[in-house]
Amino acid sequence: MISDFHWLIKEIPENLRRLLSFAVVFSIASPLLELVGAAAVVVLVLVLQGAPSDACRICDILPFSHQLGGSPLFAVALFVVAVSASQIIRYLLLDISRRLVQGTRRELTLRLVGAYLDLPWLSFVAEGRPTRVKHCTGTANDAASALQTLLTLVSSSVMIGVLAVGALVQTPWITLGLGVVMLVALWIVRRLLYPRIRQISKANDAALRGFHRQIAQVFDASKEISVYRVSGVFLHRMEAPLDDACQAAARLSVIPQIPWLLFDTVLAAAIALAVGVAVLQSGEFNISVLLADLGMILVLYRQFLPALGNLMGALGSLPASLVSLEIIRNELASAPPRRALASPQGDLAPGEILRLDGVGFAYSGASPLFENISLTLRRGDRTAIIGPSGGGKSTLLRLGAGLMGPIRGGVLSGGAWRVAYVPQETALLEDSVLENILFGLEAEDEARVWEALSLVRLDGLVRRMPEGLATRVGDNGVKLSGGQRQRLGIARALYRRPDLLLLDEATSALDRDTERAVMWAIHRAMGDGAVLFVTHRASALEIAGRVYELADGVLRPHQQRGVLQT
């Protein structure tokens, strides 16, 4: 647990770490001011009853308080000032803790998203997208909330400790009774509830992962579900993980409150018992002193009870926070950097853009797709790869794009070359046409944007849209047809004016005439850049200077183009 919190503190952004020192100072100052206020109440009650202020034993640890004996108004003023200052400090402490938690949440979320994006492609797709989304949203927030739990533990413990010292000096028997009650409650939390809460937290995380997975699948397949009229089936499948998550959340909200629900009743009994013991112990009943003691207890009770409640709540929520923190730590620790491509000895020859030397690849647990493929792309090359589905064509392009590394051989690409990659299923942002072309680029060249759209025959369509380039395309381009989405993806690639363009069946949704026009436009736009593309259709091959067939793990030149789809 200590190592988890140490790691979390290191994750606090640099510009917020200085706030930790303020949080510590405020955590000490607030209970001290409350103690001053309590001493003022004791003196005030004694003076108003004509009793000597020397009966204020708490004043022995606050010597200046004896000066209040002859001035009730000054005692009242000191009480008001001390309590008001304490409340201001508590507000500042609350503000600091919220800023620290939200700043840390932001840092953890950005680090986690960055770590996921830097994963090798196979590692990224190994775990479902819904689980990663959950980690970047809910789990990261819960992990950052562990910092709030830590600050609550520290501030509440300091408040309870300082007030307990003052109460112990003034009313030892009552304080000892309260101390026994608190220790019993802490024992219950630590020994009986803590393991149970941790177990429920893990079950809740597993249930939420299952629910996120189910709901993502439902939304992704919404059209098919509607056509086949099977919404009831998928809703039923969501019920089990949702029920598990709701039940776990309900238990997590109730179980940590059990000690607190019992504490209030036992506390009243402990105070009554302690007062009785104190009277029996002294053999006398001094109403003035007793009233002063009870007045001080009531003043301290204002902060002691909430502090104890916060402490109990923090201890109750600590297991769940630590589970989330452990998940985030493991995710960040297990996220390897993007695997560097294995490179052969030597450099690219003049004019070469990409070279694959004897590369082999196999997916985990599967037979090798290919074991010894060599291919060189030079400036101006237009190279096509055909072959049966599942033969490794897309994998070969992913190797060239640097998304994966080979299990043997080397992929050598000039570091200065600009590479663009267009998969068959283009991912579009839920944003405007313009932002989908810029795709992260800050500088906007509108003339260049229209040029890219013109190359893929989308300029007319975009000009007819209500807001032109600012028209939003919907979730993953739902407002566009399949062919329009593909062409927008190609326009995105051409806008970058790459040296190497990789097309993985990027025109499969186009009709033959449009595909032919777009491929020739790509040919002209790329100039002396290289194009490597995968296709199953003859209409895309017209620009190809070389055609290779990848079948049975072997890449060989292909001459008989008639076997392709037309």
PDB file of C-alpha atoms in Angstrom, residues 120-248:
ATOM      1  CA  PRO A 120       2.686  -2.615 -30.838  1.00  0.00           C
ATOM      2  CA  TRP A 121      -0.431  -3.174 -32.875  1.00  0.00           C
ATOM      3  CA  LEU A 122      -0.821  -6.814 -31.828  1.00  0.00           C
ATOM      4  CA  SER A 123      -0.490  -5.911 -28.145  1.00  0.00           C
ATOM      5  CA  PHE A 124      -3.034  -3.146 -28.569  1.00  0.00           C
ATOM      6  CA  VAL A 125      -5.688  -5.397 -30.124  1.00  0.00           C
ATOM      7  CA  ALA A 126      -4.985  -8.241 -27.679  1.00  0.00           C
ATOM      8  CA  GLU A 127      -7.306  -6.620 -25.133  1.00  0.00           C
ATOM      9  CA  GLY A 128     -10.749  -5.366 -26.023  1.00  0.00           C
ATOM     10  CA  ARG A 129     -11.337  -1.709 -26.792  1.00  0.00           C
ATOM     11  CA  PRO A 130     -14.125  -1.387 -24.162  1.00  0.00           C
ATOM     12  CA  THR A 131     -11.731  -2.518 -21.416  1.00  0.00           C
ATOM     13  CA  ARG A 132      -9.127   0.037 -22.454  1.00  0.00           C
ATOM     14  CA  VAL A 133     -11.784   2.773 -22.610  1.00  0.00           C
ATOM     15  CA  LYS A 134     -12.934   1.832 -19.112  1.00  0.00           C
ATOM     16  CA  HIS A 135      -9.367   2.002 -17.793  1.00  0.00           C
ATOM     17  CA  CYS A 136      -8.833   5.444 -19.356  1.00  0.00           C
ATOM     18  CA  THR A 137     -12.052   6.813 -17.866  1.00  0.00           C
ATOM     19  CA  GLY A 138     -13.461   5.150 -14.768  1.00  0.00           C
ATOM     20  CA  THR A 139     -10.411   3.242 -13.517  1.00  0.00           C
ATOM     21  CA  ALA A 140      -8.045   6.212 -13.937  1.00  0.00           C
ATOM     22  CA  ASN A 141     -10.508   8.422 -12.051  1.00  0.00           C
ATOM     23  CA  ASP A 142     -10.831   5.887  -9.233  1.00  0.00           C
ATOM     24  CA  ALA A 143      -7.048   5.525  -9.044  1.00  0.00           C
ATOM     25  CA  ALA A 144      -6.599   9.295  -8.781  1.00  0.00           C
ATOM     26  CA  SER A 145      -9.253   9.304  -6.064  1.00  0.00           C
ATOM     27  CA  ALA A 146      -6.839   7.242  -3.978  1.00  0.00           C
ATOM     28  CA  LEU A 147      -4.954  10.516  -3.518  1.00  0.00           C
ATOM     29  CA  GLN A 148      -8.111  12.059  -2.059  1.00  0.00           C
ATOM     30  CA  THR A 149      -8.364   9.044   0.228  1.00  0.00           C
ATOM     31  CA  LEU A 150      -4.762   9.540   1.340  1.00  0.00           C
ATOM     32  CA  LEU A 151      -5.290  13.248   2.047  1.00  0.00           C
ATOM     33  CA  THR A 152      -8.473  12.434   3.949  1.00  0.00           C
ATOM     34  CA  LEU A 153      -6.649   9.831   6.022  1.00  0.00           C
ATOM     35  CA  VAL A 154      -3.890  12.296   6.877  1.00  0.00           C
ATOM     36  CA  SER A 155      -6.102  15.310   7.634  1.00  0.00           C
ATOM     37  CA  SER A 156      -8.673  13.273   9.583  1.00  0.00           C
ATOM     38  CA  SER A 157      -5.996  11.470  11.586  1.00  0.00           C
ATOM     39  CA  VAL A 158      -4.289  14.756  12.484  1.00  0.00           C
ATOM     40  CA  MET A 159      -7.639  16.311  13.429  1.00  0.00           C
ATOM     41  CA  ILE A 160      -8.574  13.334  15.600  1.00  0.00           C
ATOM     42  CA  GLY A 161      -5.114  13.158  17.168  1.00  0.00           C
ATOM     43  CA  VAL A 162      -4.897  16.858  18.100  1.00  0.00           C
ATOM     44  CA  LEU A 163      -8.472  17.006  19.400  1.00  0.00           C
ATOM     45  CA  ALA A 164      -7.967  13.765  21.296  1.00  0.00           C
ATOM     46  CA  VAL A 165      -4.914  15.185  23.072  1.00  0.00           C
ATOM     47  CA  GLY A 166      -6.867  18.257  24.127  1.00  0.00           C
ATOM     48  CA  ALA A 167      -9.852  16.176  25.218  1.00  0.00           C
ATOM     49  CA  LEU A 168      -7.602  13.745  27.089  1.00  0.00           C
ATOM     50  CA  VAL A 169      -6.086  16.609  29.079  1.00  0.00           C
ATOM     51  CA  GLN A 170      -9.465  18.107  29.980  1.00  0.00           C
ATOM     52  CA  THR A 171     -11.653  14.977  30.281  1.00  0.00           C
ATOM     53  CA  PRO A 172      -9.476  11.855  30.420  1.00  0.00           C
ATOM     54  CA  TRP A 173     -12.212   9.311  31.232  1.00  0.00           C
ATOM     55  CA  ILE A 174     -14.586  10.449  28.535  1.00  0.00           C
ATOM     56  CA  THR A 175     -11.748  10.585  26.011  1.00  0.00           C
ATOM     57  CA  LEU A 176     -10.547   7.091  26.917  1.00  0.00           C
ATOM     58  CA  GLY A 177     -14.066   5.771  26.423  1.00  0.00           C
ATOM     59  CA  LEU A 178     -14.265   7.361  22.996  1.00  0.00           C
ATOM     60  CA  GLY A 179     -10.822   6.003  22.163  1.00  0.00           C
ATOM     61  CA  VAL A 180     -11.903   2.446  22.922  1.00  0.00           C
ATOM     62  CA  VAL A 181     -14.948   2.839  20.661  1.00  0.00           C
ATOM     63  CA  MET A 182     -12.804   4.188  17.833  1.00  0.00           C
ATOM     64  CA  LEU A 183     -10.239   1.390  18.138  1.00  0.00           C
ATOM     65  CA  VAL A 184     -12.984  -1.224  17.991  1.00  0.00           C
ATOM     66  CA  ALA A 185     -14.427   0.418  14.878  1.00  0.00           C
ATOM     67  CA  LEU A 186     -11.004   0.546  13.232  1.00  0.00           C
ATOM     68  CA  TRP A 187     -10.428  -3.111  14.068  1.00  0.00           C
ATOM     69  CA  ILE A 188     -13.740  -4.026  12.450  1.00  0.00           C
ATOM     70  CA  VAL A 189     -12.807  -2.134   9.291  1.00  0.00           C
ATOM     71  CA  ARG A 190      -9.300  -3.545   9.084  1.00  0.00           C
ATOM     72  CA  ARG A 191      -9.888  -7.195   9.978  1.00  0.00           C
ATOM     73  CA  LEU A 192     -13.442  -7.864   8.898  1.00  0.00           C
ATOM     74  CA  LEU A 193     -14.451  -5.387   6.198  1.00  0.00           C
ATOM     75  CA  TYR A 194     -11.187  -4.493   4.431  1.00  0.00           C
ATOM     76  CA  PRO A 195     -10.688  -7.952   2.754  1.00  0.00           C
ATOM     77  CA  ARG A 196     -14.366  -8.108   1.856  1.00  0.00           C
ATOM     78  CA  ILE A 197     -14.337  -4.652   0.250  1.00  0.00           C
ATOM     79  CA  ARG A 198     -11.229  -5.517  -1.764  1.00  0.00           C
ATOM     80  CA  GLN A 199     -12.849  -8.719  -2.991  1.00  0.00           C
ATOM     81  CA  ILE A 200     -16.020  -6.872  -4.015  1.00  0.00           C
ATOM     82  CA  SER A 201     -13.962  -4.172  -5.761  1.00  0.00           C
ATOM     83  CA  LYS A 202     -12.235  -6.751  -7.941  1.00  0.00           C
ATOM     84  CA  ALA A 203     -15.570  -8.383  -8.726  1.00  0.00           C
ATOM     85  CA  ASN A 204     -16.985  -4.970  -9.605  1.00  0.00           C
ATOM     86  CA  ASP A 205     -14.090  -4.260 -11.982  1.00  0.00           C
ATOM     87  CA  ALA A 206     -14.550  -7.617 -13.712  1.00  0.00           C
ATOM     88  CA  ALA A 207     -18.305  -7.062 -14.033  1.00  0.00           C
ATOM     89  CA  LEU A 208     -17.803  -3.576 -15.473  1.00  0.00           C
ATOM     90  CA  ARG A 209     -15.333  -4.921 -18.036  1.00  0.00           C
ATOM     91  CA  GLY A 210     -17.916  -7.481 -19.141  1.00  0.00           C
ATOM     92  CA  PHE A 211     -20.645  -4.855 -19.332  1.00  0.00           C
ATOM     93  CA  HIS A 212     -18.506  -2.413 -21.324  1.00  0.00           C
ATOM     94  CA  ARG A 213     -17.607  -5.218 -23.712  1.00  0.00           C
ATOM     95  CA  GLN A 214     -21.238  -6.183 -24.239  1.00  0.00           C
ATOM     96  CA  ILE A 215     -22.493  -2.627 -24.742  1.00  0.00           C
ATOM     97  CA  ALA A 216     -19.682  -1.814 -27.205  1.00  0.00           C
ATOM     98  CA  GLN A 217     -20.555  -4.899 -29.245  1.00  0.00           C
ATOM     99  CA  VAL A 218     -24.228  -3.932 -29.259  1.00  0.00           C
ATOM    100  CA  PHE A 219     -23.536  -0.411 -30.478  1.00  0.00           C
ATOM    101  CA  ASP A 220     -21.057  -1.591 -33.126  1.00  0.00           C
ATOM    102  CA  ALA A 221     -23.573  -4.100 -34.491  1.00  0.00           C
ATOM    103  CA  SER A 222     -26.677  -1.917 -34.092  1.00  0.00           C
ATOM    104  CA  LYS A 223     -27.695  -2.160 -37.776  1.00  0.00           C
ATOM    105  CA  GLU A 224     -27.462  -5.939 -37.907  1.00  0.00           C
ATOM    106  CA  ILE A 225     -29.254  -6.285 -34.575  1.00  0.00           C
ATOM    107  CA  SER A 226     -32.103  -4.118 -35.859  1.00  0.00           C
ATOM    108  CA  VAL A 227     -32.421  -5.979 -39.183  1.00  0.00           C
ATOM    109  CA  TYR A 228     -32.322  -9.437 -37.583  1.00  0.00           C
ATOM    110  CA  ARG A 229     -34.636  -8.301 -34.762  1.00  0.00           C
ATOM    111  CA  VAL A 230     -32.484  -9.786 -32.028  1.00  0.00           C
ATOM    112  CA  SER A 231     -32.274  -6.780 -29.701  1.00  0.00           C
ATOM    113  CA  GLY A 232     -33.970  -8.789 -26.958  1.00  0.00           C
ATOM    114  CA  VAL A 233     -31.259 -11.441 -27.132  1.00  0.00           C
ATOM    115  CA  PHE A 234     -28.446  -8.923 -26.743  1.00  0.00           C
ATOM    116  CA  LEU A 235     -30.267  -7.047 -23.992  1.00  0.00           C
ATOM    117  CA  HIS A 236     -30.594 -10.331 -22.134  1.00  0.00           C
ATOM    118  CA  ARG A 237     -26.866 -10.969 -22.523  1.00  0.00           C
ATOM    119  CA  MET A 238     -26.162  -7.578 -20.957  1.00  0.00           C
ATOM    120  CA  GLU A 239     -28.275  -8.315 -17.897  1.00  0.00           C
ATOM    121  CA  ALA A 240     -25.854 -10.669 -16.134  1.00  0.00           C
ATOM    122  CA  PRO A 241     -22.756  -8.434 -16.131  1.00  0.00           C
ATOM    123  CA  LEU A 242     -24.908  -5.373 -15.429  1.00  0.00           C
ATOM    124  CA  ASP A 243     -26.581  -7.121 -12.479  1.00  0.00           C
ATOM    125  CA  ASP A 244     -23.176  -8.143 -11.122  1.00  0.00           C
ATOM    126  CA  ALA A 245     -21.850  -4.588 -11.461  1.00  0.00           C
ATOM    127  CA  CYS A 246     -24.912  -3.042  -9.802  1.00  0.00           C
ATOM    128  CA  GLN A 247     -24.850  -5.513  -6.922  1.00  0.00           C
ATOM    129  CA  ALA A 248     -21.133  -4.967  -6.363  1.00  0.00           C
TER     130      ALA A 248
END
